[in-house]
């Protein structure tokens, strides 16, 4: 961890979409204090819980008035990352109406997240970081465990204490810091020559997923504005589809 930096990890979960749902966050402060947060709703969606986890974590910092320069908040949700760093500016500008003249989904939560983030920007530099879910990143895995447990209405003991004791329970936090850049480079090398999980394409306003390049090529070849990408896992496919679908609605 860097000095004067607050580290946050967040995650959300739902059993059904909508269905019983939960969220979890882990915050590590510059004085090496660790706080876990979590909650549940009887019926919600995974995306709403992902946003809620971010809101509650940032509100905790706002309440505590922590002395630091930077907040680095990690999420495995492309929906949250792209929404708060890019799409939300168009949504606000267009009075929360998409270019297809529909209301933005989860507007109530996006407004709360946007507000608390802007309040904190007066004091902190805020950096949003995308992590890969279920890939062994300790704090991401811990947030997932909290969120999933809450979704299942199970008793969840939330940690509050010092970093040294926290690492005894959940592993070295240092392994989760800076993992993104190295992971991205390793992933690129690892994917060389690897068989694709699928080929995702967006053609004439419709999303498609093909198992072979020949199928995808026939679909996109000669089509104006068509885009496509090879992915290597079901999670990567889902993230890409969500990203492209939402981007088309902005």
PDB file of C-alpha atoms in Angstrom:
ATOM      1  CA  UNK A   1       0.000   0.000   0.000  1.00  0.00           C
ATOM      2  CA  UNK A   2       1.107   3.531  -0.766  1.00  0.00           C
ATOM      3  CA  UNK A   3       1.184   6.196   1.900  1.00  0.00           C
ATOM      4  CA  UNK A   4      -1.878   8.488   1.963  1.00  0.00           C
ATOM      5  CA  UNK A   5      -3.942   6.031  -0.077  1.00  0.00           C
ATOM      6  CA  UNK A   6      -7.283   4.451   0.816  1.00  0.00           C
ATOM      7  CA  UNK A   7      -7.858   1.057  -0.787  1.00  0.00           C
ATOM      8  CA  UNK A   8     -11.401  -0.164  -1.441  1.00  0.00           C
ATOM      9  CA  UNK A   9     -12.691  -3.404  -2.929  1.00  0.00           C
ATOM     10  CA  UNK A  10     -16.388  -3.952  -3.679  1.00  0.00           C
ATOM     11  CA  UNK A  11     -18.699  -6.666  -4.979  1.00  0.00           C
ATOM     12  CA  UNK A  12     -22.387  -7.521  -5.321  1.00  0.00           C
ATOM     13  CA  UNK A  13     -24.396 -10.712  -5.643  1.00  0.00           C
ATOM     14  CA  UNK A  14     -27.973 -11.797  -6.260  1.00  0.00           C
ATOM     15  CA  UNK A  15     -29.643 -15.199  -6.165  1.00  0.00           C
ATOM     16  CA  UNK A  16     -31.817 -14.653  -9.190  1.00  0.00           C
ATOM     17  CA  UNK A  17     -31.954 -11.415 -11.134  1.00  0.00           C
ATOM     18  CA  UNK A  18     -33.924 -10.012  -9.376  1.00  0.00           C
ATOM     19  CA  UNK A  19     -33.797 -12.102  -6.236  1.00  0.00           C
ATOM     20  CA  UNK A  20     -32.350 -12.107  -2.703  1.00  0.00           C
ATOM     21  CA  UNK A  21     -29.228  -9.986  -2.950  1.00  0.00           C
ATOM     22  CA  UNK A  22     -26.208  -8.773  -1.019  1.00  0.00           C
ATOM     23  CA  UNK A  23     -23.174  -6.532  -1.262  1.00  0.00           C
ATOM     24  CA  UNK A  24     -19.765  -6.355   0.364  1.00  0.00           C
ATOM     25  CA  UNK A  25     -16.906  -3.863   0.642  1.00  0.00           C
ATOM     26  CA  UNK A  26     -13.452  -3.871   2.213  1.00  0.00           C
ATOM     27  CA  UNK A  27     -11.700  -0.610   3.114  1.00  0.00           C
ATOM     28  CA  UNK A  28      -8.050  -0.268   4.112  1.00  0.00           C
ATOM     29  CA  UNK A  29      -6.988   3.096   5.510  1.00  0.00           C
ATOM     30  CA  UNK A  30      -3.527   4.714   5.545  1.00  0.00           C
ATOM     31  CA  UNK A  31      -3.162   3.955   9.269  1.00  0.00           C
ATOM     32  CA  UNK A  32      -3.578   0.248   8.348  1.00  0.00           C
ATOM     33  CA  UNK A  33      -7.019  -0.084   9.849  1.00  0.00           C
ATOM     34  CA  UNK A  34      -9.362  -2.426   7.981  1.00  0.00           C
ATOM     35  CA  UNK A  35     -13.151  -2.202   7.879  1.00  0.00           C
ATOM     36  CA  UNK A  36     -15.540  -4.584   6.154  1.00  0.00           C
ATOM     37  CA  UNK A  37     -19.044  -3.483   5.205  1.00  0.00           C
ATOM     38  CA  UNK A  38     -21.977  -5.513   3.949  1.00  0.00           C
ATOM     39  CA  UNK A  39     -25.728  -5.643   3.615  1.00  0.00           C
ATOM     40  CA  UNK A  40     -28.620  -7.338   1.883  1.00  0.00           C
ATOM     41  CA  UNK A  41     -31.978  -6.713   0.215  1.00  0.00           C
ATOM     42  CA  UNK A  42     -34.868  -9.123  -0.059  1.00  0.00           C
ATOM     43  CA  UNK A  43     -35.120  -8.530  -3.799  1.00  0.00           C
ATOM     44  CA  UNK A  44     -32.651  -6.748  -6.039  1.00  0.00           C
ATOM     45  CA  UNK A  45     -30.256  -7.342  -8.921  1.00  0.00           C
ATOM     46  CA  UNK A  46     -26.562  -8.021  -9.144  1.00  0.00           C
ATOM     47  CA  UNK A  47     -25.944  -4.655 -10.815  1.00  0.00           C
ATOM     48  CA  UNK A  48     -27.797  -2.740  -8.111  1.00  0.00           C
ATOM     49  CA  UNK A  49     -25.739  -4.488  -5.442  1.00  0.00           C
ATOM     50  CA  UNK A  50     -22.486  -3.694  -7.287  1.00  0.00           C
ATOM     51  CA  UNK A  51     -23.396   0.011  -7.293  1.00  0.00           C
ATOM     52  CA  UNK A  52     -24.569  -0.085  -3.670  1.00  0.00           C
ATOM     53  CA  UNK A  53     -21.250  -1.559  -2.522  1.00  0.00           C
ATOM     54  CA  UNK A  54     -19.455   1.435  -4.018  1.00  0.00           C
ATOM     55  CA  UNK A  55     -21.889   3.948  -2.544  1.00  0.00           C
ATOM     56  CA  UNK A  56     -21.626   2.553   0.969  1.00  0.00           C
ATOM     57  CA  UNK A  57     -17.827   2.358   0.875  1.00  0.00           C
ATOM     58  CA  UNK A  58     -17.469   5.974  -0.247  1.00  0.00           C
ATOM     59  CA  UNK A  59     -20.049   7.138   2.288  1.00  0.00           C
ATOM     60  CA  UNK A  60     -17.988   5.466   5.020  1.00  0.00           C
ATOM     61  CA  UNK A  61     -14.970   7.542   3.995  1.00  0.00           C
ATOM     62  CA  UNK A  62     -17.106  10.687   3.823  1.00  0.00           C
ATOM     63  CA  UNK A  63     -18.402  10.016   7.339  1.00  0.00           C
ATOM     64  CA  UNK A  64     -14.976   9.320   8.815  1.00  0.00           C
ATOM     65  CA  UNK A  65     -13.221  12.258   7.102  1.00  0.00           C
ATOM     66  CA  UNK A  66     -10.109  10.157   6.584  1.00  0.00           C
ATOM     67  CA  UNK A  67      -6.862  12.009   5.949  1.00  0.00           C
ATOM     68  CA  UNK A  68      -5.481  10.768   2.629  1.00  0.00           C
ATOM     69  CA  UNK A  69      -4.742  11.968  -0.888  1.00  0.00           C
ATOM     70  CA  UNK A  70      -6.077   9.132  -3.020  1.00  0.00           C
ATOM     71  CA  UNK A  71      -8.972   6.682  -3.010  1.00  0.00           C
ATOM     72  CA  UNK A  72      -8.405   3.625  -5.172  1.00  0.00           C
ATOM     73  CA  UNK A  73     -11.639   1.678  -5.566  1.00  0.00           C
ATOM     74  CA  UNK A  74     -11.609  -1.770  -7.190  1.00  0.00           C
ATOM     75  CA  UNK A  75     -14.573  -3.483  -8.844  1.00  0.00           C
ATOM     76  CA  UNK A  76     -14.997  -6.559 -11.021  1.00  0.00           C
ATOM     77  CA  UNK A  77     -18.070  -4.984 -12.648  1.00  0.00           C
ATOM     78  CA  UNK A  78     -17.598  -3.406 -16.084  1.00  0.00           C
ATOM     79  CA  UNK A  79     -21.085  -1.968 -15.631  1.00  0.00           C
ATOM     80  CA  UNK A  80     -20.019   0.021 -12.555  1.00  0.00           C
ATOM     81  CA  UNK A  81     -16.593   0.992 -13.862  1.00  0.00           C
ATOM     82  CA  UNK A  82     -17.791   2.258 -17.247  1.00  0.00           C
ATOM     83  CA  UNK A  83     -20.932   3.782 -15.772  1.00  0.00           C
ATOM     84  CA  UNK A  84     -19.206   5.971 -13.191  1.00  0.00           C
ATOM     85  CA  UNK A  85     -16.132   6.891 -15.258  1.00  0.00           C
ATOM     86  CA  UNK A  86     -17.741   7.476 -18.686  1.00  0.00           C
ATOM     87  CA  UNK A  87     -21.442   6.970 -19.296  1.00  0.00           C
ATOM     88  CA  UNK A  88     -22.795   8.900 -16.332  1.00  0.00           C
ATOM     89  CA  UNK A  89     -21.731  12.255 -17.810  1.00  0.00           C
ATOM     90  CA  UNK A  90     -23.940  11.699 -20.860  1.00  0.00           C
ATOM     91  CA  UNK A  91     -26.773  10.487 -18.639  1.00  0.00           C
ATOM     92  CA  UNK A  92     -26.644  13.636 -16.498  1.00  0.00           C
ATOM     93  CA  UNK A  93     -26.360  15.878 -19.539  1.00  0.00           C
ATOM     94  CA  UNK A  94     -29.406  14.217 -21.139  1.00  0.00           C
ATOM     95  CA  UNK A  95     -31.464  14.340 -17.920  1.00  0.00           C
ATOM     96  CA  UNK A  96     -31.147  10.564 -17.368  1.00  0.00           C
ATOM     97  CA  UNK A  97     -32.591   9.646 -20.741  1.00  0.00           C
ATOM     98  CA  UNK A  98     -30.702   7.349 -23.108  1.00  0.00           C
ATOM     99  CA  UNK A  99     -30.332   8.006 -26.813  1.00  0.00           C
ATOM    100  CA  UNK A 100     -33.126   5.491 -27.364  1.00  0.00           C
ATOM    101  CA  UNK A 101     -35.374   7.779 -25.272  1.00  0.00           C
ATOM    102  CA  UNK A 102     -35.568   5.370 -22.355  1.00  0.00           C
ATOM    103  CA  UNK A 103     -34.911   6.058 -18.676  1.00  0.00           C
ATOM    104  CA  UNK A 104     -31.488   5.024 -17.407  1.00  0.00           C
ATOM    105  CA  UNK A 105     -31.670   1.809 -15.403  1.00  0.00           C
ATOM    106  CA  UNK A 106     -30.873   2.156 -11.695  1.00  0.00           C
ATOM    107  CA  UNK A 107     -30.946   5.954 -11.893  1.00  0.00           C
ATOM    108  CA  UNK A 108     -31.606   6.290  -8.159  1.00  0.00           C
ATOM    109  CA  UNK A 109     -28.366   4.502  -7.277  1.00  0.00           C
ATOM    110  CA  UNK A 110     -26.295   6.135 -10.004  1.00  0.00           C
ATOM    111  CA  UNK A 111     -27.346   9.544  -8.663  1.00  0.00           C
ATOM    112  CA  UNK A 112     -26.230   8.582  -5.152  1.00  0.00           C
ATOM    113  CA  UNK A 113     -22.891   7.226  -6.346  1.00  0.00           C
ATOM    114  CA  UNK A 114     -22.274  10.285  -8.524  1.00  0.00           C
ATOM    115  CA  UNK A 115     -23.096  12.623  -5.639  1.00  0.00           C
ATOM    116  CA  UNK A 116     -20.894  10.992  -3.019  1.00  0.00           C
ATOM    117  CA  UNK A 117     -18.014  10.654  -5.481  1.00  0.00           C
ATOM    118  CA  UNK A 118     -18.213  14.340  -6.422  1.00  0.00           C
ATOM    119  CA  UNK A 119     -18.332  15.346  -2.762  1.00  0.00           C
ATOM    120  CA  UNK A 120     -15.159  13.380  -2.084  1.00  0.00           C
ATOM    121  CA  UNK A 121     -13.362  14.717  -5.158  1.00  0.00           C
ATOM    122  CA  UNK A 122     -12.937  18.022  -3.338  1.00  0.00           C
ATOM    123  CA  UNK A 123     -10.508  16.271  -0.998  1.00  0.00           C
ATOM    124  CA  UNK A 124      -9.287  13.128  -2.758  1.00  0.00           C
ATOM    125  CA  UNK A 125      -8.142  11.920  -6.125  1.00  0.00           C
ATOM    126  CA  UNK A 126     -10.437   8.978  -6.945  1.00  0.00           C
ATOM    127  CA  UNK A 127      -9.244   6.155  -9.170  1.00  0.00           C
ATOM    128  CA  UNK A 128     -11.512   3.302 -10.322  1.00  0.00           C
ATOM    129  CA  UNK A 129      -9.751   0.018 -11.101  1.00  0.00           C
ATOM    130  CA  UNK A 130     -11.166  -3.051 -12.886  1.00  0.00           C
ATOM    131  CA  UNK A 131     -10.212  -6.438 -11.453  1.00  0.00           C
ATOM    132  CA  UNK A 132     -11.022  -9.902 -12.730  1.00  0.00           C
ATOM    133  CA  UNK A 133     -13.618 -11.658 -10.597  1.00  0.00           C
ATOM    134  CA  UNK A 134     -12.886 -15.096  -9.136  1.00  0.00           C
ATOM    135  CA  UNK A 135      -9.229 -14.901 -10.138  1.00  0.00           C
ATOM    136  CA  UNK A 136      -7.571 -15.219  -6.738  1.00  0.00           C
ATOM    137  CA  UNK A 137      -7.406 -11.502  -5.845  1.00  0.00           C
ATOM    138  CA  UNK A 138      -7.792 -11.829  -2.076  1.00  0.00           C
ATOM    139  CA  UNK A 139      -9.867  -8.740  -1.322  1.00  0.00           C
ATOM    140  CA  UNK A 140     -12.129  -9.270  -4.328  1.00  0.00           C
ATOM    141  CA  UNK A 141     -12.745 -12.842  -3.196  1.00  0.00           C
ATOM    142  CA  UNK A 142     -13.511 -11.610   0.317  1.00  0.00           C
ATOM    143  CA  UNK A 143     -16.037  -9.056  -0.963  1.00  0.00           C
ATOM    144  CA  UNK A 144     -17.673 -11.782  -3.038  1.00  0.00           C
ATOM    145  CA  UNK A 145     -17.922 -14.003   0.054  1.00  0.00           C
ATOM    146  CA  UNK A 146     -19.574 -11.204   2.056  1.00  0.00           C
ATOM    147  CA  UNK A 147     -21.999 -10.352  -0.752  1.00  0.00           C
ATOM    148  CA  UNK A 148     -22.917 -13.987  -1.436  1.00  0.00           C
ATOM    149  CA  UNK A 149     -23.397 -14.733   2.257  1.00  0.00           C
ATOM    150  CA  UNK A 150     -25.695 -11.736   2.646  1.00  0.00           C
ATOM    151  CA  UNK A 151     -27.664 -12.720  -0.443  1.00  0.00           C
ATOM    152  CA  UNK A 152     -28.228 -16.118   1.150  1.00  0.00           C
ATOM    153  CA  UNK A 153     -29.337 -14.409   4.392  1.00  0.00           C
ATOM    154  CA  UNK A 154     -26.522 -16.080   6.296  1.00  0.00           C
ATOM    155  CA  UNK A 155     -24.811 -14.607   9.339  1.00  0.00           C
ATOM    156  CA  UNK A 156     -21.782 -12.641   8.199  1.00  0.00           C
ATOM    157  CA  UNK A 157     -19.119 -11.556  10.680  1.00  0.00           C
ATOM    158  CA  UNK A 158     -17.567  -8.348   9.380  1.00  0.00           C
ATOM    159  CA  UNK A 159     -13.952  -7.621  10.301  1.00  0.00           C
ATOM    160  CA  UNK A 160     -12.874  -4.395  11.992  1.00  0.00           C
ATOM    161  CA  UNK A 161      -9.297  -4.201  13.164  1.00  0.00           C
ATOM    162  CA  UNK A 162      -5.701  -3.851  12.048  1.00  0.00           C
ATOM    163  CA  UNK A 163      -4.173  -4.979   8.772  1.00  0.00           C
ATOM    164  CA  UNK A 164      -1.781  -7.442  10.394  1.00  0.00           C
ATOM    165  CA  UNK A 165      -4.640  -9.459  11.908  1.00  0.00           C
ATOM    166  CA  UNK A 166      -6.637  -9.190   8.696  1.00  0.00           C
ATOM    167  CA  UNK A 167      -3.819 -10.683   6.645  1.00  0.00           C
ATOM    168  CA  UNK A 168      -3.630 -13.634   9.030  1.00  0.00           C
ATOM    169  CA  UNK A 169      -7.230 -14.415   8.128  1.00  0.00           C
ATOM    170  CA  UNK A 170      -7.409 -13.603   4.435  1.00  0.00           C
ATOM    171  CA  UNK A 171      -3.867 -13.584   3.072  1.00  0.00           C
ATOM    172  CA  UNK A 172      -1.314 -10.881   2.167  1.00  0.00           C
ATOM    173  CA  UNK A 173      -3.079  -7.733   0.999  1.00  0.00           C
ATOM    174  CA  UNK A 174       0.105  -6.636  -0.784  1.00  0.00           C
ATOM    175  CA  UNK A 175      -0.535  -9.357  -3.378  1.00  0.00           C
ATOM    176  CA  UNK A 176      -3.684  -7.542  -4.460  1.00  0.00           C
ATOM    177  CA  UNK A 177      -1.958  -4.210  -4.991  1.00  0.00           C
ATOM    178  CA  UNK A 178      -0.667  -3.442  -8.478  1.00  0.00           C
ATOM    179  CA  UNK A 179      -1.951  -6.796  -9.666  1.00  0.00           C
ATOM    180  CA  UNK A 180      -3.977  -5.213 -12.442  1.00  0.00           C
ATOM    181  CA  UNK A 181      -1.180  -4.076 -14.722  1.00  0.00           C
ATOM    182  CA  UNK A 182       0.809  -7.268 -14.300  1.00  0.00           C
ATOM    183  CA  UNK A 183      -2.324  -9.361 -14.715  1.00  0.00           C
ATOM    184  CA  UNK A 184      -3.203  -7.602 -17.943  1.00  0.00           C
ATOM    185  CA  UNK A 185       0.240  -8.229 -19.381  1.00  0.00           C
ATOM    186  CA  UNK A 186       0.234 -11.846 -18.281  1.00  0.00           C
ATOM    187  CA  UNK A 187      -3.239 -12.337 -19.710  1.00  0.00           C
ATOM    188  CA  UNK A 188      -2.155 -11.028 -23.093  1.00  0.00           C
ATOM    189  CA  UNK A 189       0.771 -13.437 -23.177  1.00  0.00           C
ATOM    190  CA  UNK A 190      -1.292 -16.288 -21.818  1.00  0.00           C
ATOM    191  CA  UNK A 191      -3.971 -15.788 -24.467  1.00  0.00           C
ATOM    192  CA  UNK A 192      -1.520 -16.050 -27.342  1.00  0.00           C
ATOM    193  CA  UNK A 193      -2.479 -19.187 -29.238  1.00  0.00           C
ATOM    194  CA  UNK A 194      -5.244 -19.971 -26.753  1.00  0.00           C
ATOM    195  CA  UNK A 195      -8.556 -21.275 -28.091  1.00  0.00           C
ATOM    196  CA  UNK A 196     -11.273 -18.628 -27.878  1.00  0.00           C
ATOM    197  CA  UNK A 197     -14.316 -19.158 -25.676  1.00  0.00           C
ATOM    198  CA  UNK A 198     -16.407 -17.211 -28.194  1.00  0.00           C
ATOM    199  CA  UNK A 199     -16.460 -14.355 -30.692  1.00  0.00           C
ATOM    200  CA  UNK A 200     -18.759 -11.508 -29.654  1.00  0.00           C
ATOM    201  CA  UNK A 201     -20.122  -9.180 -32.317  1.00  0.00           C
ATOM    202  CA  UNK A 202     -22.444  -6.193 -32.467  1.00  0.00           C
ATOM    203  CA  UNK A 203     -24.154  -5.786 -35.830  1.00  0.00           C
ATOM    204  CA  UNK A 204     -27.031  -3.469 -36.760  1.00  0.00           C
ATOM    205  CA  UNK A 205     -27.948  -2.910 -33.119  1.00  0.00           C
ATOM    206  CA  UNK A 206     -27.949  -6.613 -32.194  1.00  0.00           C
ATOM    207  CA  UNK A 207     -25.516  -8.589 -30.060  1.00  0.00           C
ATOM    208  CA  UNK A 208     -24.274 -12.023 -31.138  1.00  0.00           C
ATOM    209  CA  UNK A 209     -21.980 -14.680 -29.718  1.00  0.00           C
ATOM    210  CA  UNK A 210     -20.432 -17.258 -32.052  1.00  0.00           C
ATOM    211  CA  UNK A 211     -18.246 -20.192 -31.125  1.00  0.00           C
ATOM    212  CA  UNK A 212     -16.041 -19.991 -34.210  1.00  0.00           C
ATOM    213  CA  UNK A 213     -14.333 -17.170 -36.094  1.00  0.00           C
ATOM    214  CA  UNK A 214     -15.796 -18.343 -39.409  1.00  0.00           C
ATOM    215  CA  UNK A 215     -19.329 -17.874 -38.063  1.00  0.00           C
ATOM    216  CA  UNK A 216     -18.486 -14.445 -36.670  1.00  0.00           C
ATOM    217  CA  UNK A 217     -16.689 -13.414 -39.856  1.00  0.00           C
ATOM    218  CA  UNK A 218     -19.731 -14.205 -41.987  1.00  0.00           C
ATOM    219  CA  UNK A 219     -21.849 -12.117 -39.622  1.00  0.00           C
ATOM    220  CA  UNK A 220     -19.671  -8.988 -39.599  1.00  0.00           C
ATOM    221  CA  UNK A 221     -18.002  -9.028 -43.030  1.00  0.00           C
ATOM    222  CA  UNK A 222     -19.105  -6.098 -45.154  1.00  0.00           C
ATOM    223  CA  UNK A 223     -21.458  -4.773 -42.461  1.00  0.00           C
ATOM    224  CA  UNK A 224     -21.063  -1.045 -41.822  1.00  0.00           C
ATOM    225  CA  UNK A 225     -20.405  -0.169 -38.166  1.00  0.00           C
ATOM    226  CA  UNK A 226     -20.042  -3.811 -37.100  1.00  0.00           C
ATOM    227  CA  UNK A 227     -17.610  -4.577 -34.293  1.00  0.00           C
ATOM    228  CA  UNK A 228     -16.323  -7.841 -32.901  1.00  0.00           C
ATOM    229  CA  UNK A 229     -13.914  -9.247 -30.334  1.00  0.00           C
ATOM    230  CA  UNK A 230     -12.506 -12.616 -29.326  1.00  0.00           C
ATOM    231  CA  UNK A 231     -12.951 -13.533 -25.645  1.00  0.00           C
ATOM    232  CA  UNK A 232     -11.475 -16.343 -23.587  1.00  0.00           C
ATOM    233  CA  UNK A 233     -13.994 -17.016 -20.811  1.00  0.00           C
ATOM    234  CA  UNK A 234     -17.692 -16.868 -20.009  1.00  0.00           C
ATOM    235  CA  UNK A 235     -17.024 -13.995 -17.577  1.00  0.00           C
ATOM    236  CA  UNK A 236     -15.123 -12.016 -20.216  1.00  0.00           C
ATOM    237  CA  UNK A 237     -17.972 -12.622 -22.669  1.00  0.00           C
ATOM    238  CA  UNK A 238     -20.596 -11.414 -20.172  1.00  0.00           C
ATOM    239  CA  UNK A 239     -18.588  -8.279 -19.316  1.00  0.00           C
ATOM    240  CA  UNK A 240     -18.130  -7.398 -22.977  1.00  0.00           C
ATOM    241  CA  UNK A 241     -21.790  -7.936 -23.845  1.00  0.00           C
ATOM    242  CA  UNK A 242     -22.853  -5.775 -20.886  1.00  0.00           C
ATOM    243  CA  UNK A 243     -20.379  -3.048 -21.851  1.00  0.00           C
ATOM    244  CA  UNK A 244     -21.396  -2.916 -25.521  1.00  0.00           C
ATOM    245  CA  UNK A 245     -25.121  -3.141 -24.752  1.00  0.00           C
ATOM    246  CA  UNK A 246     -25.027  -0.292 -22.266  1.00  0.00           C
ATOM    247  CA  UNK A 247     -22.771   1.811 -24.477  1.00  0.00           C
ATOM    248  CA  UNK A 248     -25.321   1.504 -27.278  1.00  0.00           C
ATOM    249  CA  UNK A 249     -27.983   2.963 -24.978  1.00  0.00           C
ATOM    250  CA  UNK A 250     -26.077   6.055 -23.852  1.00  0.00           C
TER     251      UNK A 250
END
